[in-house]
Each structure stands twice: as C-alpha cells, then as structure tokens.
Tab-separated table of C-alpha atoms in Angstrom:
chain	number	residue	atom	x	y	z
A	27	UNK	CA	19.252	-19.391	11.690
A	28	UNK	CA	18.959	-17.737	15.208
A	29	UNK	CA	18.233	-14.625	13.495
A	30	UNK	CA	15.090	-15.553	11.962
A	31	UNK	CA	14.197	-17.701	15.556
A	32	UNK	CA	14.740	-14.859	17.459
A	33	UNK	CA	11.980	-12.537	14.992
A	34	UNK	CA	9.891	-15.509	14.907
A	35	UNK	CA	9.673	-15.958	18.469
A	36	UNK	CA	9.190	-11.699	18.994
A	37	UNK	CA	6.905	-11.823	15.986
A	38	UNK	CA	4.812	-14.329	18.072
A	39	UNK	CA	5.069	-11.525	20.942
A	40	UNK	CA	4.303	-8.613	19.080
A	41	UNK	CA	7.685	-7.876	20.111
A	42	UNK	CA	9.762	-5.037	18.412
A	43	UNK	CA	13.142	-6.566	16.912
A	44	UNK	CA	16.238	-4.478	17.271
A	45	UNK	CA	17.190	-2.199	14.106
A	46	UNK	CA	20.074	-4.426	14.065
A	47	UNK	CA	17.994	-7.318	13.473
A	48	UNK	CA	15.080	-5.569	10.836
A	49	UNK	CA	18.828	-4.970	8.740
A	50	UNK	CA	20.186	-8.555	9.344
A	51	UNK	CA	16.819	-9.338	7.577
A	52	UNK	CA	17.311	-7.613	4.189
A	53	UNK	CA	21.015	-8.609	4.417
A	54	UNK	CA	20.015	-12.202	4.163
A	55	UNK	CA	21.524	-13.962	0.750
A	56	UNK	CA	20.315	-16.235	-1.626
A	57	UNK	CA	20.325	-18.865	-0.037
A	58	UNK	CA	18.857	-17.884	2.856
A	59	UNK	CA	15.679	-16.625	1.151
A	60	UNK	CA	13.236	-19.363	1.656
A	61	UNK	CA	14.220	-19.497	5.077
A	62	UNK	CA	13.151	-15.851	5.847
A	63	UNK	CA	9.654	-16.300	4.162
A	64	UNK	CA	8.858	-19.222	5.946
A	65	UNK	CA	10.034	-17.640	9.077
A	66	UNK	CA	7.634	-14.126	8.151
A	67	UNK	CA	5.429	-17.247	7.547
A	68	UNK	CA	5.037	-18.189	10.965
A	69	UNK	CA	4.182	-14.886	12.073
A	70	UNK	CA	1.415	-14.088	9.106
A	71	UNK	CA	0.166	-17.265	9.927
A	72	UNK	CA	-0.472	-16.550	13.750
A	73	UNK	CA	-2.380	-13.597	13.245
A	74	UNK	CA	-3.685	-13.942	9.935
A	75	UNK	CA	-4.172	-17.527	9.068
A	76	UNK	CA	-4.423	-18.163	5.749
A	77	UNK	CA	-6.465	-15.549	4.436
A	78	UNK	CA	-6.078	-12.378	2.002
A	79	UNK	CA	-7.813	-9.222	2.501
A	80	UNK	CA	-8.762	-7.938	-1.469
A	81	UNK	CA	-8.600	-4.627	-1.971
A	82	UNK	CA	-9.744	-2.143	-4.702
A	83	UNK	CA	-8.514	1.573	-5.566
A	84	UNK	CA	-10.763	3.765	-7.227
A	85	UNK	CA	-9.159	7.051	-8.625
A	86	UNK	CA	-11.647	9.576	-7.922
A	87	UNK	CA	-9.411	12.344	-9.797
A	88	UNK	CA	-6.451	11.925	-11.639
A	89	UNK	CA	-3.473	14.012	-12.466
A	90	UNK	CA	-2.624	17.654	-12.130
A	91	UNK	CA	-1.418	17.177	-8.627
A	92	UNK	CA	0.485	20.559	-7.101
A	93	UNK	CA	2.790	18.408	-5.116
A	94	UNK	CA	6.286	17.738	-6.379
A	95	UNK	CA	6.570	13.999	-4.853
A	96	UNK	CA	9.007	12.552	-7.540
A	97	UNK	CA	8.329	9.279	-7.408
A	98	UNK	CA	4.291	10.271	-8.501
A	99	UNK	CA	2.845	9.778	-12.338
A	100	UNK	CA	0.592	12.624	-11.201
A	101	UNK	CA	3.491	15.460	-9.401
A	102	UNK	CA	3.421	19.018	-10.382
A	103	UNK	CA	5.504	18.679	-14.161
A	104	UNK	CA	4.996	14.996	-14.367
A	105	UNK	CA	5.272	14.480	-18.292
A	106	UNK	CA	3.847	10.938	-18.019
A	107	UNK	CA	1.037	9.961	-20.285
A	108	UNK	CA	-1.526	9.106	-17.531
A	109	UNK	CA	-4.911	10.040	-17.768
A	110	UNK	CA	-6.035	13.051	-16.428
A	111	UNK	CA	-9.737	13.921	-15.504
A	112	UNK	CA	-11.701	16.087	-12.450
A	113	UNK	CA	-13.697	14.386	-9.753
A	114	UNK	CA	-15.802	11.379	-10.460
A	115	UNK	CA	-19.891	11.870	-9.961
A	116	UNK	CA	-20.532	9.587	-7.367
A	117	UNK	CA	-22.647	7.356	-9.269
A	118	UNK	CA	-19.345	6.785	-11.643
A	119	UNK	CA	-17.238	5.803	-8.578
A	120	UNK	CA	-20.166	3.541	-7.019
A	121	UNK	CA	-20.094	1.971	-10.255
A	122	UNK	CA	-16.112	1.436	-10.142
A	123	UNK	CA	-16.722	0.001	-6.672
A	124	UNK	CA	-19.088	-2.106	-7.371
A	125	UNK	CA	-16.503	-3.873	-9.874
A	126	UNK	CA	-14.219	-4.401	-7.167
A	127	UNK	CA	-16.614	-5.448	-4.950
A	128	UNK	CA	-18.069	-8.109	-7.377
A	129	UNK	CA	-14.386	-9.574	-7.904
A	130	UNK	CA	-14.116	-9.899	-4.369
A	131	UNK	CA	-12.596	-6.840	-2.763
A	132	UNK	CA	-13.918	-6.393	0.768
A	133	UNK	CA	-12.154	-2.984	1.143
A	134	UNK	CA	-12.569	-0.106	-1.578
A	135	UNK	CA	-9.958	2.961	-1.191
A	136	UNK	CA	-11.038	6.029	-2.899
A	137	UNK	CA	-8.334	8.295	-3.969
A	138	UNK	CA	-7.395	11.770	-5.143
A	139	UNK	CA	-4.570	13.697	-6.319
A	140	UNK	CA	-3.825	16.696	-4.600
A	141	UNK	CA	-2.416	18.293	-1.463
A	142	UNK	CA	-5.058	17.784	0.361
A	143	UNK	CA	-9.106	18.175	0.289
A	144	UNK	CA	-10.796	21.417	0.423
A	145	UNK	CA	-14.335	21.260	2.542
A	146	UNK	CA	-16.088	21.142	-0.546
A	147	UNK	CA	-14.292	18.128	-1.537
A	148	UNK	CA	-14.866	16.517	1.762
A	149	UNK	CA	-18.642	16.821	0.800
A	150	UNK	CA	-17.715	15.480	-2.376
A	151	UNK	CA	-16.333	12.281	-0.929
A	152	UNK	CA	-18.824	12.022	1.950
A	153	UNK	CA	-21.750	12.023	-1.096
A	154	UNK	CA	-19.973	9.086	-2.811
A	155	UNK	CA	-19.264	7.101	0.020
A	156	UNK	CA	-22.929	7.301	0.357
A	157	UNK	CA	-23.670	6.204	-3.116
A	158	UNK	CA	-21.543	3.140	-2.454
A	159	UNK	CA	-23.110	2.316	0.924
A	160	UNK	CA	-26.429	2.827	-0.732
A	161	UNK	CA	-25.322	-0.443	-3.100
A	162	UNK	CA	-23.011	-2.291	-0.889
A	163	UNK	CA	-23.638	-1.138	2.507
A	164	UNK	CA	-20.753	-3.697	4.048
A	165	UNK	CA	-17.735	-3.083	2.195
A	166	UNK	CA	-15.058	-1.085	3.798
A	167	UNK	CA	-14.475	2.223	2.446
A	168	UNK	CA	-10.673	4.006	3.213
A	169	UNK	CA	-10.293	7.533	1.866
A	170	UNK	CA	-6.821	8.707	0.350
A	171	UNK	CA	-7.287	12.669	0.237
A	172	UNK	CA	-4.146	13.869	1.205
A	173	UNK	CA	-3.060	16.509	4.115
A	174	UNK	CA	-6.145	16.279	6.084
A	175	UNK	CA	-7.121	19.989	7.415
A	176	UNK	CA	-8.878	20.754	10.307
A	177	UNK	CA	-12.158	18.868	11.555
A	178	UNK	CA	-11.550	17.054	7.953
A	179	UNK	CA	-10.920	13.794	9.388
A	180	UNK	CA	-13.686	13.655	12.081
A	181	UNK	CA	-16.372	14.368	9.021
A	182	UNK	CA	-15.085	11.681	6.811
A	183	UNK	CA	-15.398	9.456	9.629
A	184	UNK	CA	-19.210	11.029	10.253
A	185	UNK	CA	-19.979	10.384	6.306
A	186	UNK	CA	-19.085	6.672	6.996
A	187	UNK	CA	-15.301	6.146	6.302
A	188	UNK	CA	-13.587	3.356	8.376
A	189	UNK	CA	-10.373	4.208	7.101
A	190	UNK	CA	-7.978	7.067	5.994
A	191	UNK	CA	-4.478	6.454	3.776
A	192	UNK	CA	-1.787	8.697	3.916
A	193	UNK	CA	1.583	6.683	3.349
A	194	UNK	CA	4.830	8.085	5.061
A	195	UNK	CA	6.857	6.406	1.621
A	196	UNK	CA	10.469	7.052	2.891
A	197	UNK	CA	12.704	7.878	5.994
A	198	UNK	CA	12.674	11.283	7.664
A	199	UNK	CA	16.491	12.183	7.069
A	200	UNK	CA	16.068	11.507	2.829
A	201	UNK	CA	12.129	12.746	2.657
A	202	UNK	CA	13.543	16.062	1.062
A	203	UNK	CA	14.921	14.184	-1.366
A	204	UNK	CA	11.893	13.094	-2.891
A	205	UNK	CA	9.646	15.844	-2.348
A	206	UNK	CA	10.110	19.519	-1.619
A	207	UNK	CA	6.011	20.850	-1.493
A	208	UNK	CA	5.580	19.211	1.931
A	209	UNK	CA	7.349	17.829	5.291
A	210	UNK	CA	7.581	14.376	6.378
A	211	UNK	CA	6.062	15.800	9.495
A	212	UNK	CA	2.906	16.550	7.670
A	213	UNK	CA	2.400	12.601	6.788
A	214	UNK	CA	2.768	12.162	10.544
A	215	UNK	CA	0.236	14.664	11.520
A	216	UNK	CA	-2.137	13.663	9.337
A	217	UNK	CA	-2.106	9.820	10.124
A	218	UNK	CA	-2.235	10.923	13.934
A	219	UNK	CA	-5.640	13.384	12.538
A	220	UNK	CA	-6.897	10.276	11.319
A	221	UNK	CA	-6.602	7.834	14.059
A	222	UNK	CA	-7.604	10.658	16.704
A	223	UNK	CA	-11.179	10.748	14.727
A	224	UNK	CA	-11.475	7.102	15.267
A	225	UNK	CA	-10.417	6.529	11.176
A	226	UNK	CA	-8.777	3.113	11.112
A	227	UNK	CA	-5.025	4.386	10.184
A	228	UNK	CA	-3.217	3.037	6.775
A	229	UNK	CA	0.126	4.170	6.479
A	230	UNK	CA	3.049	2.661	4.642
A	231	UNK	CA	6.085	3.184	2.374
A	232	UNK	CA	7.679	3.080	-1.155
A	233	UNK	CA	10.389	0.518	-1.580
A	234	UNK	CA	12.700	0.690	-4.776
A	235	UNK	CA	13.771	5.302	-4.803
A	236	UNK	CA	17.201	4.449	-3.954
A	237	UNK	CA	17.214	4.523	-0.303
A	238	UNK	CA	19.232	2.047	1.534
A	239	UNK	CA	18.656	-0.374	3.708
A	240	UNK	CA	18.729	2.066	6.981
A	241	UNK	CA	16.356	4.110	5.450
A	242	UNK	CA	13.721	1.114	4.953
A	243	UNK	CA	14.420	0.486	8.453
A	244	UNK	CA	13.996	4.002	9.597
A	245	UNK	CA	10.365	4.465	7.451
A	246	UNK	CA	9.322	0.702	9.070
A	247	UNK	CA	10.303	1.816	12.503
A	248	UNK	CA	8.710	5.309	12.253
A	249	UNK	CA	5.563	3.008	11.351
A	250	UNK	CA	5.244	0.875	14.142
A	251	UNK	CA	5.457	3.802	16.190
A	252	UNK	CA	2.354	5.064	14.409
A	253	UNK	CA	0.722	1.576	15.055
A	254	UNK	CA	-1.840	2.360	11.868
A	255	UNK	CA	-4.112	-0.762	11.002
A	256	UNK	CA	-2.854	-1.316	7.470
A	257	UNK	CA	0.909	-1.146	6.130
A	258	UNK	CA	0.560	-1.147	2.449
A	259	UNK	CA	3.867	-1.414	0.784
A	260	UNK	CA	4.365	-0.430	-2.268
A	261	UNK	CA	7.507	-0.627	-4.842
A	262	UNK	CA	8.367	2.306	-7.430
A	263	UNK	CA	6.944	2.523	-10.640
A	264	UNK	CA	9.130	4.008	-12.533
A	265	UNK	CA	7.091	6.121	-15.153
A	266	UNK	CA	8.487	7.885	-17.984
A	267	UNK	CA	8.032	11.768	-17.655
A	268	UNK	CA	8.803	11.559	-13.746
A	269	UNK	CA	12.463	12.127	-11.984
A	270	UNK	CA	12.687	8.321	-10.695
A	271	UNK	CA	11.992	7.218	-14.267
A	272	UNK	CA	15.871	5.564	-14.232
A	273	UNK	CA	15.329	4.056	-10.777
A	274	UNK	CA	15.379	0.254	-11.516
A	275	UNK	CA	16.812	-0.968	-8.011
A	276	UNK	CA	14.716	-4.082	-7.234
A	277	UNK	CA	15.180	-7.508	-8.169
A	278	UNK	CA	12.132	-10.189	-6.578
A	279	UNK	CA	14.427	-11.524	-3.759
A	280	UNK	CA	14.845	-7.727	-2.969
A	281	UNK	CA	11.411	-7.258	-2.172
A	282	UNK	CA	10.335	-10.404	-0.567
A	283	UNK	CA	13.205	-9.610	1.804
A	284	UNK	CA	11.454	-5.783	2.337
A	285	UNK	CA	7.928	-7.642	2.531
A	286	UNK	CA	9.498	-9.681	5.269
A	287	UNK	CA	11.054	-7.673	7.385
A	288	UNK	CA	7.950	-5.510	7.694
A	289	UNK	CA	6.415	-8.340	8.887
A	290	UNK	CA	8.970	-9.049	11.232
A	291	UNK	CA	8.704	-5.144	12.448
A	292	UNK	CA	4.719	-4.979	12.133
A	293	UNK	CA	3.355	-8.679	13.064
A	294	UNK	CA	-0.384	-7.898	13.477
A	295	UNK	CA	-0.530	-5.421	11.345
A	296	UNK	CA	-2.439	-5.907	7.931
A	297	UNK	CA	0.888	-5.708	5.673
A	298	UNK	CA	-0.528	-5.118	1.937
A	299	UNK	CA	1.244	-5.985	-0.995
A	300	UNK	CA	0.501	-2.968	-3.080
A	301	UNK	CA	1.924	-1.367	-6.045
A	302	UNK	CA	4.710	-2.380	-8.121
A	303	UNK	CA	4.192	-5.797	-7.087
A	304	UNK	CA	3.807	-7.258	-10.553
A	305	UNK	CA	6.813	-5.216	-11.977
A	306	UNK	CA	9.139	-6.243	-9.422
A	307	UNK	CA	7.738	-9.501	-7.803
A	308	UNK	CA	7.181	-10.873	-10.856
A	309	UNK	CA	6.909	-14.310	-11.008
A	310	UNK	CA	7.773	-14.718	-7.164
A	311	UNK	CA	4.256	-13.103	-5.983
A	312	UNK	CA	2.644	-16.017	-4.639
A	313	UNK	CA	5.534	-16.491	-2.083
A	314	UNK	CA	4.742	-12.979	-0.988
A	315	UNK	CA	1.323	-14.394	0.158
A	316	UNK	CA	2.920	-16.059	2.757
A	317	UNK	CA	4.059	-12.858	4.161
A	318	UNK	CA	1.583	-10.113	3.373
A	319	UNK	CA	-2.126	-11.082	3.894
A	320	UNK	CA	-3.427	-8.344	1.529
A	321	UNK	CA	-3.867	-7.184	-1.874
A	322	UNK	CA	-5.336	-4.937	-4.351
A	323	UNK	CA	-6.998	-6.109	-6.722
A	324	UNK	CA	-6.735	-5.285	-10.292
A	325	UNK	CA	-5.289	-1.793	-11.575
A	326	UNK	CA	-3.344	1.076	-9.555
A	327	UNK	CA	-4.274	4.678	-9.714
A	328	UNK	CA	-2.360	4.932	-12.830
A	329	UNK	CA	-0.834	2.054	-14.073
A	330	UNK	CA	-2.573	-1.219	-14.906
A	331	UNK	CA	-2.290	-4.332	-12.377
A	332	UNK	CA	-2.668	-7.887	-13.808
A	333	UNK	CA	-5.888	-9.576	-14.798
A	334	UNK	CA	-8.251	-9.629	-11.092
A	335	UNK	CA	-8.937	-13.078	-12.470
A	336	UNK	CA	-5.281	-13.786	-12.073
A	337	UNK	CA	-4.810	-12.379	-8.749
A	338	UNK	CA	-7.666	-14.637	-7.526
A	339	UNK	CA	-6.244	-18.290	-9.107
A	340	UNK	CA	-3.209	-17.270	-7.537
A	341	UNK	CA	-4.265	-17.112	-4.489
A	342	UNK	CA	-6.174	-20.417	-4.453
A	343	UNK	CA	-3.062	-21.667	-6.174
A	344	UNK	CA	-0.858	-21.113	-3.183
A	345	UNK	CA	-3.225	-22.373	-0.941
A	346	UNK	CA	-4.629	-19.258	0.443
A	347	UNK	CA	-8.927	-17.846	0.988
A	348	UNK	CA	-10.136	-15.052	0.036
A	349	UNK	CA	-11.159	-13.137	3.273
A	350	UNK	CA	-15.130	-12.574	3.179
A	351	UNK	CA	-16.872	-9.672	3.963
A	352	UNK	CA	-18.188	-11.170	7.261
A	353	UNK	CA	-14.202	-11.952	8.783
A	354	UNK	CA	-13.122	-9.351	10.946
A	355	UNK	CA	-9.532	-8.475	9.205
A	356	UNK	CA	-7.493	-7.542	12.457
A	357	UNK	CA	-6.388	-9.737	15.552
A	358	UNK	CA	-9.095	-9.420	18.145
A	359	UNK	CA	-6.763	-7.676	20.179
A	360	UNK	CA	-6.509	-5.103	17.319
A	361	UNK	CA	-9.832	-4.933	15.877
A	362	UNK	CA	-11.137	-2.934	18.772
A	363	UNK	CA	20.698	-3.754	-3.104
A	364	UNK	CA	19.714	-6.122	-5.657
A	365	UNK	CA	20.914	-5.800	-9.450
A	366	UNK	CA	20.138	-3.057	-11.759
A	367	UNK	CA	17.387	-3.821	-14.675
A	368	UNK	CA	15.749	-1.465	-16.139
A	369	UNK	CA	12.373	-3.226	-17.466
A	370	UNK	CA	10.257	0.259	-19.079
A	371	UNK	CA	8.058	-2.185	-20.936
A	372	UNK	CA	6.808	-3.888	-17.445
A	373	UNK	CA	4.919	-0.503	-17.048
A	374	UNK	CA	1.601	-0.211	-18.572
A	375	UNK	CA	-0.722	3.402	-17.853
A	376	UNK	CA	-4.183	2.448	-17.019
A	377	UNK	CA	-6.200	2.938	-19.983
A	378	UNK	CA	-9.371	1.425	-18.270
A	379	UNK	CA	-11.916	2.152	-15.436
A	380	UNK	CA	-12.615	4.605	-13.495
A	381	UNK	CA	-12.192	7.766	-15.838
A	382	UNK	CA	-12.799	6.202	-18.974
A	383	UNK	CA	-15.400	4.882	-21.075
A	384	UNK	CA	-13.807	1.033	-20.611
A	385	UNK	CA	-14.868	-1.376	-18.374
A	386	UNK	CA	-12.222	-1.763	-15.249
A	387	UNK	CA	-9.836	-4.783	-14.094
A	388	UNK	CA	-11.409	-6.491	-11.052
C-alpha cells in the first residue's frame, strides 16, 4: 500500500503524517491488517529494536476520588466494587515495588486517586520514593498525582522522580463529555508543569468511550505536540457501577489499528500498551509487541492484569527482550468502529497487592 510506505518512510523521519493519513490508518480493513503492523513494525523496530520496557503500577491510594471522569472505577459516585483504602506507608509501597521490580519491571509508576496532591502529599510521595531508592536505587520511578499545583512538580523531581503521568484520555472538543470536575486544558498544563521541571513527560489516551475516529486523531495529534517521553495507551474498562459500564466498542483489530497509528503519529516515542489490553487485545497481544515497545506488568490500579509470568513467555514467545535496567529506553536523540460485544466477565477488580493482605501479580 502507498499509504503505509508513505508512514513508514515519515516514521523513519520522525516525520508528522497528515490527519488524513493517521485516519486512512484506522480505516484500514481486514485484510489489510497485517500489513499495517508490519508497517508500525518497521518504525518500532528503528528506534526500539526489539526490546520491551516492563512496567509496574503501584496504587498508592485507591478510590474515593472527587473527580467525575466517567470512564474511572474510582470517580466521585462510582458504585464499582473496587477496593478502597488511604495512602500506603512507604514501606508497603517499597514492598509492592519491589515485586515489580523482581518480575522485571524497570519502571515503577506510583499512583493516586484524586484531583491532585496537596503539599503534604507531595512529602508523602517524596518519602516513598525514597524507601524504594533505598532498596532499588536504579529503577525508574514516574509519579501519577494528578493536577500538579504550584512548585509541585519541581519537588517531585528534587525527591528523585524521573517521570510524571497525567494522560490527556480524549480529544478537546468531546473532553466535557467525559468529565465535568476539570478542563482538558488542565491535563495540558500540567504535562507542560512536568516537563518544565525537567520530569520526563507521560501522557496518553483512552481508546474504546465512544469517540470516533477524528477524535483519536485529534487526542494523538494534541500529543505529539506535547512531545512527552511515554504514550501509554490505554482501552476502557468498562466497570460496573461507572457511566461507560455499556461501552463495549472494541474488537482486537480495532485496537491494533489505534496502537498503530500512534506509532505512525509518535515514532520515537515509548508507545505503552497499557490498560484494557487483555480485555480487548485478547488473544492478538503479542502482535501488539511489534508496535508498542512497552508494558505493564501484572495488575492495573483496579482491575487485575494477567499472570506477570504470562506477560513475560509472551514476550520471549514473539521473539522480543526484556529491556534491562542498564538500556537507556529512548533514542539517543531523545534520551537527552469495530463490532459491539459486551464481555462483563473479561473484567476482574484487583483483589491482590498493594492494599491488601495478598501477595501482588508481577
């Protein structure tokens, strides 16, 4: 296809496609499928070889969220039967770490509901990220904390994050219609907070709400604008309890066709295959490795992921590493519409980990 030349050859470039092209993508058929991943292929490969960053969330406090972000387990009204607990003592989420760490993750996010962070949770944070350097003094730690206030992101960064998360999720013209409590102008702000305080930016999207295919463009576009580090990319859950419970929009060949063209619009960027994946990838995840070149590992904030075990033999199954702790993640140049099927039983809460007396996935 000249279509998927022409991204090849720009993805090669670090070249932005035309809109036009980023929807020609996801309007690929059947047929064409296999084509388009081995063409996002080509790109992954130049930049990223044939390694996979691991990655491992720990929820540092769960639930009870203000916000009313619909497509969240843990929104202001959510009736979903997540857990719910206050902040982890950092000696709890060093030890929650340390299980990702030992199953291979070289990155560990740490994560909490809420608007945003209040100074004294900042200290909060800073003291754990301490008691995991203390044990594991090379892994990289990303903090997901919400709407950063001021001077918030330059003392994360002095308390030893590398990273900060704050995911855009949709396009500017529908972010109203998933959540009322905040602006789509605040995610902006606070990913431009981040990478002004030297915080490696993450910042990516939720796939699967019922937006269409110009609004996946828009969010993707409004991303490589940002230029963040990391472009996780994530596909609904659809809890029970929350107002996207019904939203069952994805079919695999949807989302490897979403994973694709982000790849197409973000070449060098570390494009993470992140939640949802095992709902709606199902058995087509390993062909997703040839797009993305990272993962979490084990469970979601919320929801359980599959075994870590799993996660690792299928990576070696299709052929791919495990990136060590040593390999620098970024190029060099960087390191400085399918069918309706509603699946409710794919979903699983997290009974395990961080939070609970049981020990985690990794």
């Amino acid at each position: 296809m000249d279509l998927l030349n022409t991204l090849v050859d720009k993805g090669l470039r670090r070249e932005l496609p035309t809109r036009e092209e980023a929807l020609a993508v996801l309007a690929t058929s059947d047929d064409q499928l296999l084509d388009v991943v081995a063409a996002a292929g080509k790109v992954r490969r130049q930049w990223f070889g044939r390694r996979v960053k691991l990655n491992y969330l720990v929820n540092l406090k769960s639930g009870l969220c203000p916000e009313d972000c619909s497509y969240c387990s843990q929104r202001l009204g959510s009736k979903a039967g997540i857990l719910k607990y206050t902040w982890l003592k950092p000696g709890e989420a060093a030890d929650a770490a340390g299980a990702g760490v030992a199953g291979g993750a070289k990155r560990v996010c740490l994560v909490a509901s809420g608007r945003g962070p209040t100074d004294r949770d900042v200290d909060r944070v800073a003291e754990t990220i301490a008691a995991i350097r203390e044990r594991h003094a090379d892994v990289e730690v990303c903090a997901c904390l919400g709407l950063l206030g001021d001077g918030q992101a330059e003392r994360l960064k002095a308390a030893g994050a590398d990273a900060y998360n704050h995911n855009l999720n949709t396009s500017e013209a529908t972010y109203a219609d998933i959540c009322t409590t905040h602006e789509f102008a605040d995610r902006v702000s606070t990913v431009k907070e981040a990478q002004a305080a030297g915080l490696s930016a993450c910042s990516g999207l939720i796939a699967g709400m019922g937006e269409s295919d110009e609004d996946l463009v828009d969010v993707v576009f409004a991303l490589r604008a940002l230029d963040p580090d990391s472009v996780p990319v994530n596909f609904l859950i659809p809890f029970e309890g929350t107002p996207l419970a019904g939203e069952w929009n994805l079919t695999p060949r949807r989302a490897l066709r979403i994973l694709a063209m982000v790849r197409f619009v973000c070449p060098d960027a570390e494009v993470r295959l992140s939640g949802g994946r095992e709902i709606h990838l199902r058995s087509l995840q390993p062909l997703a490795l040839h797009v993305v070149n990272s993962v979490f590992l084990g469970d979601y904030l919320t929801s359980e992921g599959q075994a870590g075990q799993a996660d690792l033999d299928m990576i070696a199954d299709a052929g791919f590493e495990v990136e060590g702790a040593g390999t620098t993640t970024l190029p060099e140049h960087r390191a400085g519409g399918g069918e309706r099927v509603e699946r409710t039983d794919l979903v699983t809460v997290r009974r395990r980990g961080a939070g609970t007396e049981l020990p985690p996935n990794a």
